[in-house]
Short mmCIF file of C-alpha atoms and ligand atoms in Angstrom, two decimals:
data_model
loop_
_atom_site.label_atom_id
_atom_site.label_comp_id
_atom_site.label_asym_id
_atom_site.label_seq_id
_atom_site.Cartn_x
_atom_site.Cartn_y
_atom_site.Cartn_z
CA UNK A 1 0.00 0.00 0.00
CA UNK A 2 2.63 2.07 0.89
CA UNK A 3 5.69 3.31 -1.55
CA UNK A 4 8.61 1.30 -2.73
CA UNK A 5 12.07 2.20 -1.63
CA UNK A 6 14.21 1.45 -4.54
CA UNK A 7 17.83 1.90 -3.67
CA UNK A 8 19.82 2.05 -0.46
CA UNK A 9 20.39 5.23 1.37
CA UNK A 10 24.06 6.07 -0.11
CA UNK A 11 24.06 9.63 1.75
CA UNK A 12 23.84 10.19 5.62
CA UNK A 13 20.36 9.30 6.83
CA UNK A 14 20.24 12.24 9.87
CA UNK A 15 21.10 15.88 9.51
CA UNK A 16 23.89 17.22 11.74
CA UNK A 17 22.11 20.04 12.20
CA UNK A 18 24.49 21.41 9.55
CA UNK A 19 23.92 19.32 6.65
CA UNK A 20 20.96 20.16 4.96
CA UNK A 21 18.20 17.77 2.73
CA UNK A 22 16.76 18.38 -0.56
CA UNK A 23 13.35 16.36 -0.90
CA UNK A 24 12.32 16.59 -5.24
CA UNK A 25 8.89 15.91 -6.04
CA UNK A 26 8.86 14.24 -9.62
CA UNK A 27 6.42 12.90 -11.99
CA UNK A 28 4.40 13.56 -15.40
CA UNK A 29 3.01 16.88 -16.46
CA UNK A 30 -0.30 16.43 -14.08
CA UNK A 31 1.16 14.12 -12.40
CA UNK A 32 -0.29 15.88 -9.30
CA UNK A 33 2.74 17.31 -7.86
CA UNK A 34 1.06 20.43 -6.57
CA UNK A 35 -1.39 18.44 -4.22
CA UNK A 36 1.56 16.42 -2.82
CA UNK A 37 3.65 19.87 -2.09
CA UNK A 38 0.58 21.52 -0.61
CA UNK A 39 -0.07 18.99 1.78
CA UNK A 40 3.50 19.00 3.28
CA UNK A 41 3.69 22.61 3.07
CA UNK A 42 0.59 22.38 5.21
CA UNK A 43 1.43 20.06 7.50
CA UNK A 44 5.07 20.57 8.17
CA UNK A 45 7.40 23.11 8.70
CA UNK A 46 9.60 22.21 5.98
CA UNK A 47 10.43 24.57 3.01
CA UNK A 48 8.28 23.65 0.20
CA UNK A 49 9.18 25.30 -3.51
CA UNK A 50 6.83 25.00 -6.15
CA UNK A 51 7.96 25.08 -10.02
CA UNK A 52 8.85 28.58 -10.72
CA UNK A 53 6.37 28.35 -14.25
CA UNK A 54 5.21 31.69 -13.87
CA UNK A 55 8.49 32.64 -14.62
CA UNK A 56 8.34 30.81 -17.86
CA UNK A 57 5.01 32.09 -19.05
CA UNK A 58 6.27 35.63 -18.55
CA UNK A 59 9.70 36.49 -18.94
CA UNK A 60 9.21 40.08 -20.04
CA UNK A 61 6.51 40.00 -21.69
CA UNK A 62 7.10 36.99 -23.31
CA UNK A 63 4.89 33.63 -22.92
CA UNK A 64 8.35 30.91 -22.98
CA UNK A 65 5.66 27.74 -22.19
CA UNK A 66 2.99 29.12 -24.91
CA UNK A 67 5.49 29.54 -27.31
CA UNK A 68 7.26 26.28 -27.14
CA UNK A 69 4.19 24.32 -26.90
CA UNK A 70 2.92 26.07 -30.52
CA UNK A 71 6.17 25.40 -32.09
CA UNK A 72 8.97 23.22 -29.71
CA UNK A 73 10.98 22.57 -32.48
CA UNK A 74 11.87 26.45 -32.84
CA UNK A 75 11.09 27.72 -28.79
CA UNK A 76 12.34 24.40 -27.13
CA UNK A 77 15.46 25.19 -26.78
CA UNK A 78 15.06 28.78 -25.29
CA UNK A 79 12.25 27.48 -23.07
CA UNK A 80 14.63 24.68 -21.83
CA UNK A 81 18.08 27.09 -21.57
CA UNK A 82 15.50 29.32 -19.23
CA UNK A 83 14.09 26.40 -17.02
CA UNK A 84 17.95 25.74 -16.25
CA UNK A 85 18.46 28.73 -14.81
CA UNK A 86 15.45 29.03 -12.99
CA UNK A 87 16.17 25.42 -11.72
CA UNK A 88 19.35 26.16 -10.62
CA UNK A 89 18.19 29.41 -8.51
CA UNK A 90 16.08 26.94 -6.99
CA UNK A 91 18.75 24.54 -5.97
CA UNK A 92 21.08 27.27 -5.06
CA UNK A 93 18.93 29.39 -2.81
CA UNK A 94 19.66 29.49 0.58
CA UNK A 95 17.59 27.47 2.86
CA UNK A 96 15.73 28.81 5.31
CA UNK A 97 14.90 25.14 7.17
CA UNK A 98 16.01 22.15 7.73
CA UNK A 99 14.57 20.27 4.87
CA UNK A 100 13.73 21.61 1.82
CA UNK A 101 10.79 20.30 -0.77
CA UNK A 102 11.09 21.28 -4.21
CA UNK A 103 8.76 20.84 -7.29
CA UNK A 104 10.93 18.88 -9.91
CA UNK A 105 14.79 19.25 -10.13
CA UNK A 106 17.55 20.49 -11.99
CA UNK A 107 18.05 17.11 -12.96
CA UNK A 108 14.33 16.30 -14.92
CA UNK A 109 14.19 19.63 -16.55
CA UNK A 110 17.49 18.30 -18.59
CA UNK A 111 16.97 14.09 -18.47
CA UNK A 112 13.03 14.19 -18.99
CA UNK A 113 12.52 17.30 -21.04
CA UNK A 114 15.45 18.17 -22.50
CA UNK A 115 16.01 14.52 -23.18
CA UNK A 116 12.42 14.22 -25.05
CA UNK A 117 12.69 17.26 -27.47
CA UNK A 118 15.43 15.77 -28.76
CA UNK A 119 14.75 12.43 -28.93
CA UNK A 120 11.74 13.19 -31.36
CA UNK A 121 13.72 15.14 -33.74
CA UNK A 122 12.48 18.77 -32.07
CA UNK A 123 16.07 19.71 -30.87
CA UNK A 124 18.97 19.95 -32.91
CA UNK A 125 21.91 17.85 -31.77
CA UNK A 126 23.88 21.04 -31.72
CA UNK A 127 21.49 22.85 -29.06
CA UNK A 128 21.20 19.69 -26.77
CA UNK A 129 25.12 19.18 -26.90
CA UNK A 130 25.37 22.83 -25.30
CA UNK A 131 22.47 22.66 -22.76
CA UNK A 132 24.76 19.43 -21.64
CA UNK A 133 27.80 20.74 -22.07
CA UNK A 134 26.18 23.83 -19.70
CA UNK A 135 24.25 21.33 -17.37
CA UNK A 136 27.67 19.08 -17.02
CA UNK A 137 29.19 22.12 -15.65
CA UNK A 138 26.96 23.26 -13.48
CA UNK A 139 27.00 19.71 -12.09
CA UNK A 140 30.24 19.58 -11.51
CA UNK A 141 30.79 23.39 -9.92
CA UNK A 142 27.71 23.88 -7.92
CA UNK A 143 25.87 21.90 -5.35
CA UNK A 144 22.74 20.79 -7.07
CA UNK A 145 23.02 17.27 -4.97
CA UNK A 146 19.41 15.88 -4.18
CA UNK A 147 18.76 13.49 -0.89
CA UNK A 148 15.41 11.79 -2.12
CA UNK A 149 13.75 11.64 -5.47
CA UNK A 150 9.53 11.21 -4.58
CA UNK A 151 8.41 10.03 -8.03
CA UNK A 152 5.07 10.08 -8.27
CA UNK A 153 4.01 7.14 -11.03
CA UNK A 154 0.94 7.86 -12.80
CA UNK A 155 -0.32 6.72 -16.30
CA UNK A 156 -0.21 8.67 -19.15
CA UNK A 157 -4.24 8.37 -19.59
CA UNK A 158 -4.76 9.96 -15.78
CA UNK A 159 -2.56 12.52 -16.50
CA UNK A 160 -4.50 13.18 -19.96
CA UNK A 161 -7.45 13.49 -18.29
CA UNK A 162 -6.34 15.49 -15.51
CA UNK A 163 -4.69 18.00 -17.81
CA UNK A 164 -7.99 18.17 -19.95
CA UNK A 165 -9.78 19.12 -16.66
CA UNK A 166 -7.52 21.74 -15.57
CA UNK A 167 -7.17 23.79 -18.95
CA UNK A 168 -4.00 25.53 -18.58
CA UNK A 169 -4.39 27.38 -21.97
CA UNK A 170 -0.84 26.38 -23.13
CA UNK A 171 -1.48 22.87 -22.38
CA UNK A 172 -4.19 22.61 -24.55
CA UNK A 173 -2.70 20.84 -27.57
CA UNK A 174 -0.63 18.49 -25.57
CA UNK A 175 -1.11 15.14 -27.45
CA UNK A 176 -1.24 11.88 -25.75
CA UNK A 177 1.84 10.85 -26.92
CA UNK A 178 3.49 13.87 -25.54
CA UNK A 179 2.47 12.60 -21.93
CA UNK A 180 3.46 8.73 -23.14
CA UNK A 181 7.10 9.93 -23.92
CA UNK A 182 7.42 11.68 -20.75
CA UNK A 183 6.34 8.99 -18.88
CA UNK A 184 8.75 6.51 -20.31
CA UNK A 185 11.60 8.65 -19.90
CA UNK A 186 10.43 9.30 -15.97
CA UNK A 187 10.30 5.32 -16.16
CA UNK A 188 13.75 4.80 -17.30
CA UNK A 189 14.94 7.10 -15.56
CA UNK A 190 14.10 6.15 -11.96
CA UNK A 191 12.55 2.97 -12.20
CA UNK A 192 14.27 0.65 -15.09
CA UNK A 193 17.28 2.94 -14.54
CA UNK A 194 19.00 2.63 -17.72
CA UNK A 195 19.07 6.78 -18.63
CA UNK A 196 21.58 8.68 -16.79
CA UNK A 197 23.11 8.06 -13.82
CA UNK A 198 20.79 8.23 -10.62
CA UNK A 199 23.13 8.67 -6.61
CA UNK A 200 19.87 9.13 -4.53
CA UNK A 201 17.34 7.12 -3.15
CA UNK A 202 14.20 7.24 -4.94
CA UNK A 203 10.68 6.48 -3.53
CA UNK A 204 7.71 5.45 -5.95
CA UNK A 205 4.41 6.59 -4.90
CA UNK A 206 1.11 5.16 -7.33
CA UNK A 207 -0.31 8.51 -8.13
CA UNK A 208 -3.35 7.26 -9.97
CA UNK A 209 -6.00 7.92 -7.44
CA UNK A 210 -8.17 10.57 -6.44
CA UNK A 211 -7.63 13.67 -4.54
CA UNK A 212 -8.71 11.78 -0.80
CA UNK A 213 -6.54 8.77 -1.79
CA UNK A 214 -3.43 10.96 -2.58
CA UNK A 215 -3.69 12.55 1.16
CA UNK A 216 -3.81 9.36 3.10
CA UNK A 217 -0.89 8.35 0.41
CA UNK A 218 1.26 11.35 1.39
CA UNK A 219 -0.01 10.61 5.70
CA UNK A 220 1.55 6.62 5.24
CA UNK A 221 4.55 8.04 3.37
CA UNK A 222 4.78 11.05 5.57
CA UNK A 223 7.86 9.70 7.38
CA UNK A 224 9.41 7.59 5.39
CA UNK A 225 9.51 11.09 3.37
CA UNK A 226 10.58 13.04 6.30
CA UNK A 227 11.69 11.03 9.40
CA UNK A 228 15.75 10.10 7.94
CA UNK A 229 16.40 13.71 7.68
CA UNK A 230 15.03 14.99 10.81
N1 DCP B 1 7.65 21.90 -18.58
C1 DCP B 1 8.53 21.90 -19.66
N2 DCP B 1 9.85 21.69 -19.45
C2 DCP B 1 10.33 21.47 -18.20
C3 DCP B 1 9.47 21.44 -17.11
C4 DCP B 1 8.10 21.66 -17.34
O1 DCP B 1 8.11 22.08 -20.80
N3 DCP B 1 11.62 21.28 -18.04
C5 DCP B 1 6.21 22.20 -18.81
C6 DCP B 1 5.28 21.04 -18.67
C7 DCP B 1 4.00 21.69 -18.21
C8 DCP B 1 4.43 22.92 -17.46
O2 DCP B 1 5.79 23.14 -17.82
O3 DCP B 1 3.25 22.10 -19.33
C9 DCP B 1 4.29 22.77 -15.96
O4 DCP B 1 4.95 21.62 -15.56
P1 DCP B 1 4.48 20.57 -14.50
O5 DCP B 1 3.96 19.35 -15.08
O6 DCP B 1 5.66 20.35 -13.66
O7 DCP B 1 3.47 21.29 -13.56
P2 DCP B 1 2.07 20.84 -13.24
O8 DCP B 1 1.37 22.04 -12.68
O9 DCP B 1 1.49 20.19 -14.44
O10 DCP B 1 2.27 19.76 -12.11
P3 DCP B 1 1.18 18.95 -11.34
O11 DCP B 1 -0.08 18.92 -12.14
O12 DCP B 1 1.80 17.60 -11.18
O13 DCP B 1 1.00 19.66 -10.06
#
């Protein structure tokens, strides 16, 4: 019923009181990421950030999600180089608690998203082999180290639906496939774990149920989630 650890806990399992724990929330575009960060940010004291996508619909004016959704081919690659940055503000901003919650991760925006656009032919090689060349770096010069992945595993239909629902006018003519690829590459990623390299413990949550489900969900997980950091 509850979640499935999947790998050992490779990094130290109580804080110090000076080392401090990144908690990512990841999972499909409606995945239902929101509901999971609200209720910790609720019922906890822990630092919960939600994806900065405000940002990207307005930088300046300028709508980056609208505009790669009505042509990714051309936009991906400036929506993507954005999302890095804000990402890494994210991961770099100082803490204010103990534990710190955050909506998605450095680390997806590049193997997910990145990964997808140009996988179908929508980024050329030449663009992805900088945004690596810039992500490698950033890895290797700044901090952007994550304690425990949360995946929350949902099917691509679910998602479908729940995006339909919610009518986020960029998301509008998100095909099915769109959500199928994502999923995969969340799925080989952190389950099958034959993309990239993963160092952290992940825990799979079944994020297919409803809204009162979820919440009992997050209450068994709660300190499995919580309890080796604090
Ligand atoms: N997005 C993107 N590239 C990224 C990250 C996100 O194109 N590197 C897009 C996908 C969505 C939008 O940004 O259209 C918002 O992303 P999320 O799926 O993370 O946010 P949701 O609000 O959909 O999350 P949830 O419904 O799980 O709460």
């Amino acid at each position: 019923a509850g979640g499935l650890l999947l790998c050992s806990w490779d990094k130290p399992l109580t804080n110090d009181g000076k080392k401090k724990t990144l908690i990512c929330i990841e999972g499909n575009i409606a995945s239902g990421k929101t509901t999971c960060l609200d209720y910790f940010a609720k019922t906890t004291s822990i630092e919960v950030l939600t994806e900065p996508v405000a940002k990207w619909r307005n930088v300046h004016g300028h709508n980056l999600l609208g505009l790669m959704y009505q042509d990714s081919s051309r936009w991906g690659i400036t929506l993507q180089t954005y999302v890095q940055l804000t990402m890494l503000e994210h991961h770099t901003r100082p803490m204010v608690s103990p534990i710190r919650m955050m909506e998605r991760s450095i680390h997806s925006a590049k193997n997910i998203f990145v990964e997808n656009l140009y996988r179908s032919g929508r980024m050329p090689e030449v663009d992805y082999l900088v945004l690596t060349e810039w992500f490698e770096w950033i890895k290797k010069n700044i901090d952007v180290s994550v304690d425990l992945i949360v995946y929350l595993q949902t099917s691509p239909e679910i998602c479908y639906e729940r995006l339909k629902r919610r009518c986020r006018k960029e998301e509008k003519i998100i095909p099915m496939e769109y959500l199928q690829a994502i999923h995969e590459l969340y799925e080989e990623w952190l389950v099958k774990r034959t993309l990239f390299n993963i160092s952290c413990p992940v825990l799979v949550i079944e994020a297919d149920h409803d809204l009162q489900k979820m919440t009992e969900k997050y209450e068994e997980n709660r300190d499995r989630i919580l309890t080796p950091y604090s």
